[in-house]
PDB file of C-alpha atoms in Angstrom:
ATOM      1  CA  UNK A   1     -19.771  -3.546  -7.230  1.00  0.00           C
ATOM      2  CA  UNK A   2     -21.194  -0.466  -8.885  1.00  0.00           C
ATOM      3  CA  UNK A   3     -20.884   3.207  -7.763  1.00  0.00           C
ATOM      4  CA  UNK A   4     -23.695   5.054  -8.912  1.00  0.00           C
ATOM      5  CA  UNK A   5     -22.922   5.908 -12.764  1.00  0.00           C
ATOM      6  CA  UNK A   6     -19.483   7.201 -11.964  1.00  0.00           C
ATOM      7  CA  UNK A   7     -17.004   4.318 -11.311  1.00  0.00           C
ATOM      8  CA  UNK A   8     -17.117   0.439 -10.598  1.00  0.00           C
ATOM      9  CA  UNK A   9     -14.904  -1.799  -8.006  1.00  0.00           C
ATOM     10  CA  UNK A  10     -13.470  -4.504  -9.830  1.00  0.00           C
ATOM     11  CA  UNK A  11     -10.577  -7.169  -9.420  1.00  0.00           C
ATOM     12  CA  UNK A  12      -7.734  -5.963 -10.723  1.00  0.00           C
ATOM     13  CA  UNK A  13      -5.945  -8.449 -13.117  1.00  0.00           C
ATOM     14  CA  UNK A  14      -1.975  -9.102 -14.262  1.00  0.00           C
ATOM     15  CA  UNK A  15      -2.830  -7.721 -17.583  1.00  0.00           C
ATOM     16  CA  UNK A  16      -3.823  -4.490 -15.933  1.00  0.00           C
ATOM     17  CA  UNK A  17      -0.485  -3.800 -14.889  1.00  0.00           C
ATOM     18  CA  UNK A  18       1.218  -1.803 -17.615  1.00  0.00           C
ATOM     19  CA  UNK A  19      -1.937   0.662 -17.094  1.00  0.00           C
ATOM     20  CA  UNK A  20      -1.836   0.717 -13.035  1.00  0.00           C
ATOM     21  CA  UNK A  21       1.808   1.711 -13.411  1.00  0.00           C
ATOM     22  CA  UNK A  22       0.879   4.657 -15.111  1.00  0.00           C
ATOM     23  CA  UNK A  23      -1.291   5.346 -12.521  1.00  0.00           C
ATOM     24  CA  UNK A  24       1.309   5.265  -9.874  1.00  0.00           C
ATOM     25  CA  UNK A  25       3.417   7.296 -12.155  1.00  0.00           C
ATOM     26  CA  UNK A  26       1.033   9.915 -11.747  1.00  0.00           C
ATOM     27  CA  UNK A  27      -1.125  10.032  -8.080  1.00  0.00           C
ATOM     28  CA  UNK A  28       0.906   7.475  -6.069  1.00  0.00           C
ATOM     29  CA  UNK A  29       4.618   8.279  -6.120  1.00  0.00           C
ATOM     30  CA  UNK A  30       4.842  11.917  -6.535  1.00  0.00           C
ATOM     31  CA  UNK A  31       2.197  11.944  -2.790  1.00  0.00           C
ATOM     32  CA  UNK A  32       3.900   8.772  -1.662  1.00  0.00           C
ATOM     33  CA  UNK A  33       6.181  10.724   1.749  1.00  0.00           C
ATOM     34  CA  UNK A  34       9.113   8.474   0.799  1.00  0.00           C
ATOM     35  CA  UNK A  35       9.518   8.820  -2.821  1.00  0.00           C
ATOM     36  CA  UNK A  36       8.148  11.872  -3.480  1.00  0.00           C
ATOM     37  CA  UNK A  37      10.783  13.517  -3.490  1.00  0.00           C
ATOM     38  CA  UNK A  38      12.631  10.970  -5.343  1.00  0.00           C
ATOM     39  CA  UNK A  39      12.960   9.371  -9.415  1.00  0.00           C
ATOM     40  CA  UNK A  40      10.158   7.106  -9.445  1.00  0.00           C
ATOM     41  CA  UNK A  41      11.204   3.375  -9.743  1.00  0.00           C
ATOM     42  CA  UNK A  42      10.767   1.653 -13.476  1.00  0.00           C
ATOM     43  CA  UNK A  43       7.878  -0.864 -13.980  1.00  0.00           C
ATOM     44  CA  UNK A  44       9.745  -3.843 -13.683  1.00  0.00           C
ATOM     45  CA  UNK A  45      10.960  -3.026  -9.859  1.00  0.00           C
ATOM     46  CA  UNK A  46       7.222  -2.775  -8.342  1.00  0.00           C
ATOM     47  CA  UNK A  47       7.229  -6.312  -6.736  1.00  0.00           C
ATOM     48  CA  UNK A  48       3.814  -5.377  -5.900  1.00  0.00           C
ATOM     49  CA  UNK A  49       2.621  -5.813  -9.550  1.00  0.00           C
ATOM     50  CA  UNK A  50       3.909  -9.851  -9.533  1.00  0.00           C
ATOM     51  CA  UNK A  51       1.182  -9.645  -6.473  1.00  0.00           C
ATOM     52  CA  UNK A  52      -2.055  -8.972  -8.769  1.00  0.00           C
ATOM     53  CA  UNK A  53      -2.315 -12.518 -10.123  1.00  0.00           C
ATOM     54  CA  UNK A  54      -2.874 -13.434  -6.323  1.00  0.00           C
ATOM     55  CA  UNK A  55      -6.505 -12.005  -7.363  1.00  0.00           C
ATOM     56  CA  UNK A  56      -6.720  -9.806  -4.124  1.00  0.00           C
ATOM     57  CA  UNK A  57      -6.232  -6.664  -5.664  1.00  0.00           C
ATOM     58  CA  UNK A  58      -8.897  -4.224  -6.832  1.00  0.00           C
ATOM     59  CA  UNK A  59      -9.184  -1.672  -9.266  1.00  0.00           C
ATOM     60  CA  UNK A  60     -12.186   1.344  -9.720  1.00  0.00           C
ATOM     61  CA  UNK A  61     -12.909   1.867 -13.847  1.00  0.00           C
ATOM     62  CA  UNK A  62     -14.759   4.616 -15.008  1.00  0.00           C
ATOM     63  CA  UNK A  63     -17.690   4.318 -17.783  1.00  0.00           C
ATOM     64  CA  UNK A  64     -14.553   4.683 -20.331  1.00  0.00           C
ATOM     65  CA  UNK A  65     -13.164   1.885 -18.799  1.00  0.00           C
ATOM     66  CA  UNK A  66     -10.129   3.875 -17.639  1.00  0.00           C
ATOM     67  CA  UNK A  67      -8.178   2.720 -13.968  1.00  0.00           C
ATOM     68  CA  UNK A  68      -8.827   5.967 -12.040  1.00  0.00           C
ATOM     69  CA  UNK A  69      -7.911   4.136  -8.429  1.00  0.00           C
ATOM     70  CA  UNK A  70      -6.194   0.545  -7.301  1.00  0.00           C
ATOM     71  CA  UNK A  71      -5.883  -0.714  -4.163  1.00  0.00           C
ATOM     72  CA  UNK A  72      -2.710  -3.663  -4.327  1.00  0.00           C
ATOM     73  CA  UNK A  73      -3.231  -5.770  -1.586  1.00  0.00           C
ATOM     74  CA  UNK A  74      -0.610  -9.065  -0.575  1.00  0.00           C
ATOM     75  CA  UNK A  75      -0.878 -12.579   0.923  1.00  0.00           C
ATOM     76  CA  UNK A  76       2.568 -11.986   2.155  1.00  0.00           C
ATOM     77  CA  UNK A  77       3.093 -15.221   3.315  1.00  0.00           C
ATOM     78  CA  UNK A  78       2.968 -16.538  -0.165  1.00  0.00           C
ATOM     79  CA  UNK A  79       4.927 -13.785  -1.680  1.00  0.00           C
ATOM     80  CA  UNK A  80       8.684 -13.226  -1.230  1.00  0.00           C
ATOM     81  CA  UNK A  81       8.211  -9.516  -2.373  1.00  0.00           C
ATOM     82  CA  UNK A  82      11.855  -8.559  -0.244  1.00  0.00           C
ATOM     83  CA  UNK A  83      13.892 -11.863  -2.568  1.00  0.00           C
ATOM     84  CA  UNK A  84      14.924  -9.670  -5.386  1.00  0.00           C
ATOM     85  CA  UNK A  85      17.629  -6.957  -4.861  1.00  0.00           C
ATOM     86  CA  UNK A  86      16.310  -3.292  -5.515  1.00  0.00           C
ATOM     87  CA  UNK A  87      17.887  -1.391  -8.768  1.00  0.00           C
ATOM     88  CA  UNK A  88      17.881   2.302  -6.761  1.00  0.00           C
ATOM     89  CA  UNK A  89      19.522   3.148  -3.931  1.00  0.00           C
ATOM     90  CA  UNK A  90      15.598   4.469  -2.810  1.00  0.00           C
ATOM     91  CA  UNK A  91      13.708   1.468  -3.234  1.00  0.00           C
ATOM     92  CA  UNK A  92      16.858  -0.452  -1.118  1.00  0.00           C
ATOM     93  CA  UNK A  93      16.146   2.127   1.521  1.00  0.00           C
ATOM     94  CA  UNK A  94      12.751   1.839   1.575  1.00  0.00           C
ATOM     95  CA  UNK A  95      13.015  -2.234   2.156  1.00  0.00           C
ATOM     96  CA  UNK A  96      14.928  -2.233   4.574  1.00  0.00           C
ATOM     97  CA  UNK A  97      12.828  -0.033   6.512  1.00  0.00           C
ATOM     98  CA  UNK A  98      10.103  -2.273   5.748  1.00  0.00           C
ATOM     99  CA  UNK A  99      11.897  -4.994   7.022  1.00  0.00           C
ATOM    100  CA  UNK A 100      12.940  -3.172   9.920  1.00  0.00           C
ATOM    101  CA  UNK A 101       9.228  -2.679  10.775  1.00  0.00           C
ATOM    102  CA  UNK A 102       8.583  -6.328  10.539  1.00  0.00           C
ATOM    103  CA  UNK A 103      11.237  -7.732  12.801  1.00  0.00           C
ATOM    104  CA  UNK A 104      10.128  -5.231  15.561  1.00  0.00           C
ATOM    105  CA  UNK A 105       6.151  -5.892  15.215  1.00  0.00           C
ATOM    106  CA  UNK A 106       4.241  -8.724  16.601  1.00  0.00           C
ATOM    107  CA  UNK A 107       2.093  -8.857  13.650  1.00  0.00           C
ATOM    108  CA  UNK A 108      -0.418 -11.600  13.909  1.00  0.00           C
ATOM    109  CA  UNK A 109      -0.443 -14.380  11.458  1.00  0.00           C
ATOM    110  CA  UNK A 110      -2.890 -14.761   8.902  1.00  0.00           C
ATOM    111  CA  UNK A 111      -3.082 -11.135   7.536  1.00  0.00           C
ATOM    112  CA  UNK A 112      -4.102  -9.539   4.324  1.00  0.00           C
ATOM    113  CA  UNK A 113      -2.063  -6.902   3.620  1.00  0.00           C
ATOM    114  CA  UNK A 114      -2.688  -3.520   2.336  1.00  0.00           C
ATOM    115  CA  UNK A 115      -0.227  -2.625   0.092  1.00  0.00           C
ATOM    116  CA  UNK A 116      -0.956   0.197  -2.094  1.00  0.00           C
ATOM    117  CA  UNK A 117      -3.804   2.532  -2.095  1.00  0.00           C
ATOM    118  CA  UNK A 118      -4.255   5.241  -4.788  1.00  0.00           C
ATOM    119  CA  UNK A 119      -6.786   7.036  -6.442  1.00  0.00           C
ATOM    120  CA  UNK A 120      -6.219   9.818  -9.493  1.00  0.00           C
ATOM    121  CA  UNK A 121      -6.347  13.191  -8.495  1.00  0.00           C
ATOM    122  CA  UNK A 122      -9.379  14.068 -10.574  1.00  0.00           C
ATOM    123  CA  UNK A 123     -11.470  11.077  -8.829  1.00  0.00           C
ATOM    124  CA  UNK A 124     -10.519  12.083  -4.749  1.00  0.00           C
ATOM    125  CA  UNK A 125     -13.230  13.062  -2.678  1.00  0.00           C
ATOM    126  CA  UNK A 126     -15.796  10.467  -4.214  1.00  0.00           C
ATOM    127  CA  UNK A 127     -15.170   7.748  -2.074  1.00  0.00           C
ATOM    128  CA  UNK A 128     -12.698   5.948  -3.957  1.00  0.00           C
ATOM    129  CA  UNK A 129     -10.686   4.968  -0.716  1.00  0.00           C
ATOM    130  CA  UNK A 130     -13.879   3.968   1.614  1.00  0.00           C
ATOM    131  CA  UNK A 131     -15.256   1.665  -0.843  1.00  0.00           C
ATOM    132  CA  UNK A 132     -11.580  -0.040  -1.686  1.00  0.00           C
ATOM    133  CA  UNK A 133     -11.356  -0.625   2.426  1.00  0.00           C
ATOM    134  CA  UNK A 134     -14.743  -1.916   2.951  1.00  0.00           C
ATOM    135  CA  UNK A 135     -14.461  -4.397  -0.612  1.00  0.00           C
ATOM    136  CA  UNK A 136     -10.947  -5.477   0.602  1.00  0.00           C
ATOM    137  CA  UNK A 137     -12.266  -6.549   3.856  1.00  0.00           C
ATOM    138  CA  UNK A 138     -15.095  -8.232   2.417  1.00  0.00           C
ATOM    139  CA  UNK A 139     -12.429  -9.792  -0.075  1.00  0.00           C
ATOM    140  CA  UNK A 140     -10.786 -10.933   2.916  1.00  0.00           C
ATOM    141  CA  UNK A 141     -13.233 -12.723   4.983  1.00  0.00           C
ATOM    142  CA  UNK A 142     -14.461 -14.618   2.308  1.00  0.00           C
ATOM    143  CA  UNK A 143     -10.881 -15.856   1.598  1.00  0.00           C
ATOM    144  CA  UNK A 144     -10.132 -16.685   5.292  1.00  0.00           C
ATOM    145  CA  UNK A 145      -7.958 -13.947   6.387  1.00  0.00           C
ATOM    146  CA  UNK A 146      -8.076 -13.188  10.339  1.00  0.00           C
ATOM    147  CA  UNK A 147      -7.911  -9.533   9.235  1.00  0.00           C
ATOM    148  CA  UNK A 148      -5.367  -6.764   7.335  1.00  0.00           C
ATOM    149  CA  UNK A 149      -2.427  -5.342   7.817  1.00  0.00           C
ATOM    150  CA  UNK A 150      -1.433  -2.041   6.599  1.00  0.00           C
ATOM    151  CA  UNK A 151       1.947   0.424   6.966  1.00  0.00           C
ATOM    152  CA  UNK A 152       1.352   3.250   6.769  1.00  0.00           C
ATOM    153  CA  UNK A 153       4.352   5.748   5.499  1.00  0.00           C
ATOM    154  CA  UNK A 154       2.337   8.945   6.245  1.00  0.00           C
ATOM    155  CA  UNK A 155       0.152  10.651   8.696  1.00  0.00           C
ATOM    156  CA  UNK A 156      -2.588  10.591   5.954  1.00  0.00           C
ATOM    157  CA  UNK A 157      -2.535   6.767   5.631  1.00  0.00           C
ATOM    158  CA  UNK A 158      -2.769   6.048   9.127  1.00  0.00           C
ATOM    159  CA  UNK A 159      -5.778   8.535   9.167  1.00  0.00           C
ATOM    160  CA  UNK A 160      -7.662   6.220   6.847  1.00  0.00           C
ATOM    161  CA  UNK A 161      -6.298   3.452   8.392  1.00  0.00           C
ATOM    162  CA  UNK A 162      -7.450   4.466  11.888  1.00  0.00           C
ATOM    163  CA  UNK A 163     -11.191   5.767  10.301  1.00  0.00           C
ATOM    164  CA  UNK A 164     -11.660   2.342   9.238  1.00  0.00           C
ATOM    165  CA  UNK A 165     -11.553   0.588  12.001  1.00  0.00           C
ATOM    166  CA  UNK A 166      -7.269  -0.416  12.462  1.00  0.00           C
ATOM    167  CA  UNK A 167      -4.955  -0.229  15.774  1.00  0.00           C
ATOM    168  CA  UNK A 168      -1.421   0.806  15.841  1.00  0.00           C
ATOM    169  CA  UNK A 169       0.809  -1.886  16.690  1.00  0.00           C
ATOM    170  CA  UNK A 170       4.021  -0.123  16.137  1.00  0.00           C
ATOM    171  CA  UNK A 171       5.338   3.063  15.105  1.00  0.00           C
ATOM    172  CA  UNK A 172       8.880   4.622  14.610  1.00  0.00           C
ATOM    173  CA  UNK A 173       9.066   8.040  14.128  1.00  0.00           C
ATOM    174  CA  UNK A 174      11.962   8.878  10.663  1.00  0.00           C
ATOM    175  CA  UNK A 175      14.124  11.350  13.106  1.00  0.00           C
ATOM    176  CA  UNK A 176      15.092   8.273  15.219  1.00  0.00           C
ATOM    177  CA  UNK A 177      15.985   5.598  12.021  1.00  0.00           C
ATOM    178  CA  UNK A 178      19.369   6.429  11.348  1.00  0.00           C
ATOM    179  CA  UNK A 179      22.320   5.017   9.299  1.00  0.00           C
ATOM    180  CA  UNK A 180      25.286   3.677  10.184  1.00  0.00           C
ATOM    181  CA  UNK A 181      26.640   7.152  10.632  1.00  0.00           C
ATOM    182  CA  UNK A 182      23.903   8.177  13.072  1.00  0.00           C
ATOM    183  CA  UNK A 183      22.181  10.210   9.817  1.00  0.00           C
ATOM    184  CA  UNK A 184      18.367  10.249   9.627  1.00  0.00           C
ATOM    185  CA  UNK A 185      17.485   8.063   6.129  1.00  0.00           C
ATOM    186  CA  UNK A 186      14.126   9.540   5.751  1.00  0.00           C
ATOM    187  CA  UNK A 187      13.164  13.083   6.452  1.00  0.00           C
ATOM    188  CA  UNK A 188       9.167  13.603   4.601  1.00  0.00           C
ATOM    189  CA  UNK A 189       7.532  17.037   5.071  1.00  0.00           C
ATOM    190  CA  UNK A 190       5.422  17.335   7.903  1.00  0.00           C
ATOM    191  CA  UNK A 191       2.757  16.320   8.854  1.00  0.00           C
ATOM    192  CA  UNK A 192       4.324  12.884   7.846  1.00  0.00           C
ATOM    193  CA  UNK A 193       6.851  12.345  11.268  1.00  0.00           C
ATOM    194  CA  UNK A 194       6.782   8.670  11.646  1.00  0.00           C
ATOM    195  CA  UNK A 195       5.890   5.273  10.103  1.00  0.00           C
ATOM    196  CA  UNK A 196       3.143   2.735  11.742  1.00  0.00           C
ATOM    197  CA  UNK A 197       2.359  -0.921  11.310  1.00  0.00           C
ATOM    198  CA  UNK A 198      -1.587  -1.135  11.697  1.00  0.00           C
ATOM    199  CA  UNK A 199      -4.070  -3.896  11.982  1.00  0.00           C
ATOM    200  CA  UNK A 200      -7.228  -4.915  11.801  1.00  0.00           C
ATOM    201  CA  UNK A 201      -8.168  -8.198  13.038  1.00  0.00           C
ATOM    202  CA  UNK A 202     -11.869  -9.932  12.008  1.00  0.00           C
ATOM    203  CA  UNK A 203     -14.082 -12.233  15.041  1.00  0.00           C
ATOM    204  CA  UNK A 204     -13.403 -15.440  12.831  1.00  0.00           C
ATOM    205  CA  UNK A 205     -11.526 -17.168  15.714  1.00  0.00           C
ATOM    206  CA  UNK A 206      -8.280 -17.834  13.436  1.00  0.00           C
TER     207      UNK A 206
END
């Protein structure tokens, strides 16, 4: 899965994850709309690390063999990633609105989903992001998926999303998720107003 001389798609492995975390450290969380303004979590509370030994995550290496994108994606039906309690108030926050998400969409069965997507600042704009959609799909098929899932936090990621081919199943804009007091949890800088639950479902009759 070569790009030219510049990068290569590549599985990423559990080994890798010391290095990806460093990666999130510095192009995921600080864009991310509901951490950025936040502390980012430590290493050992990204569930979505225990995910890479699943072998359906990929990773883009430059010719110096350095991680300059990842793209974390889940068989969620085989991984608990909500069992463990959260050490920060955020990251409790941010569960439960992922939860919330889930109990109010019909999401299909059988989906692949798209957990994290990030690429390093320096390597944007050279199709990083196309190239981890199309490989995850193909990833996919070929393990029997009926198609991905993806939430989107931002108006960005439901861009992609929607470029590549994915329908909105459910959205809930931040202004109307409230507390127990009636207090909005999240409020991101525009343009990200609203959270989405997208899919995209393959023609394999599943």
């Amino acid at each position: 899965m070569e790009k030219g001389n510049l990068y290569s798609i590549q599985k990423l492995n559990p080994e890798d994850a010391k290095e990806v975390y460093n990666l999130l450290l510095r192009s995921f969380f600080k864009d991310e709309p509901l951490s950025s303004d936040s502390t980012p979590p430590k290493f050992e509370d990204i569930l979505a690390l225990k995910a890479l030994s699943q072998g359906y995550s990929l990773k883009a290496v430059d010719n110096q063999g350095n991680i300059v994108g990842v793209i974390i994606n889940i068989d969620s039906s085989k991984f608990q990633k909500f069992k463990e309690v959260p050490s920060t108030e955020r990251l409790e926050k941010i569960f439960a609105l992922m939860d919330h998400v889930d109990q109010h969409t019909n999401k299909p069965p059988g989906l692949l989903d798209i957990h994290i997507m990030t690429v390093d600042s320096a390597w944007r704009k050279k199709g990083l992001g196309s190239q981890f959609c199309e490989q995850t799909e193909k990833l996919a098929k070929e393990n029997g998926f009926c198609g991905l899932y993806a939430l989107c936090t931002g108006a960005y990621s439901r861009m992609i999303a929607e470029t590549k081919g994915f329908k909105c199943i459910y959205s809930l804009n931040y202004k109307d998720y409230l507390d127990n007091n009636g207090k909005q949890i999240f409020d991101p800088k525009a343009p990200h107003t609203q959270v989405s639950a997208c899919v995209k479902l393959f023609d394999n009759k599943c």
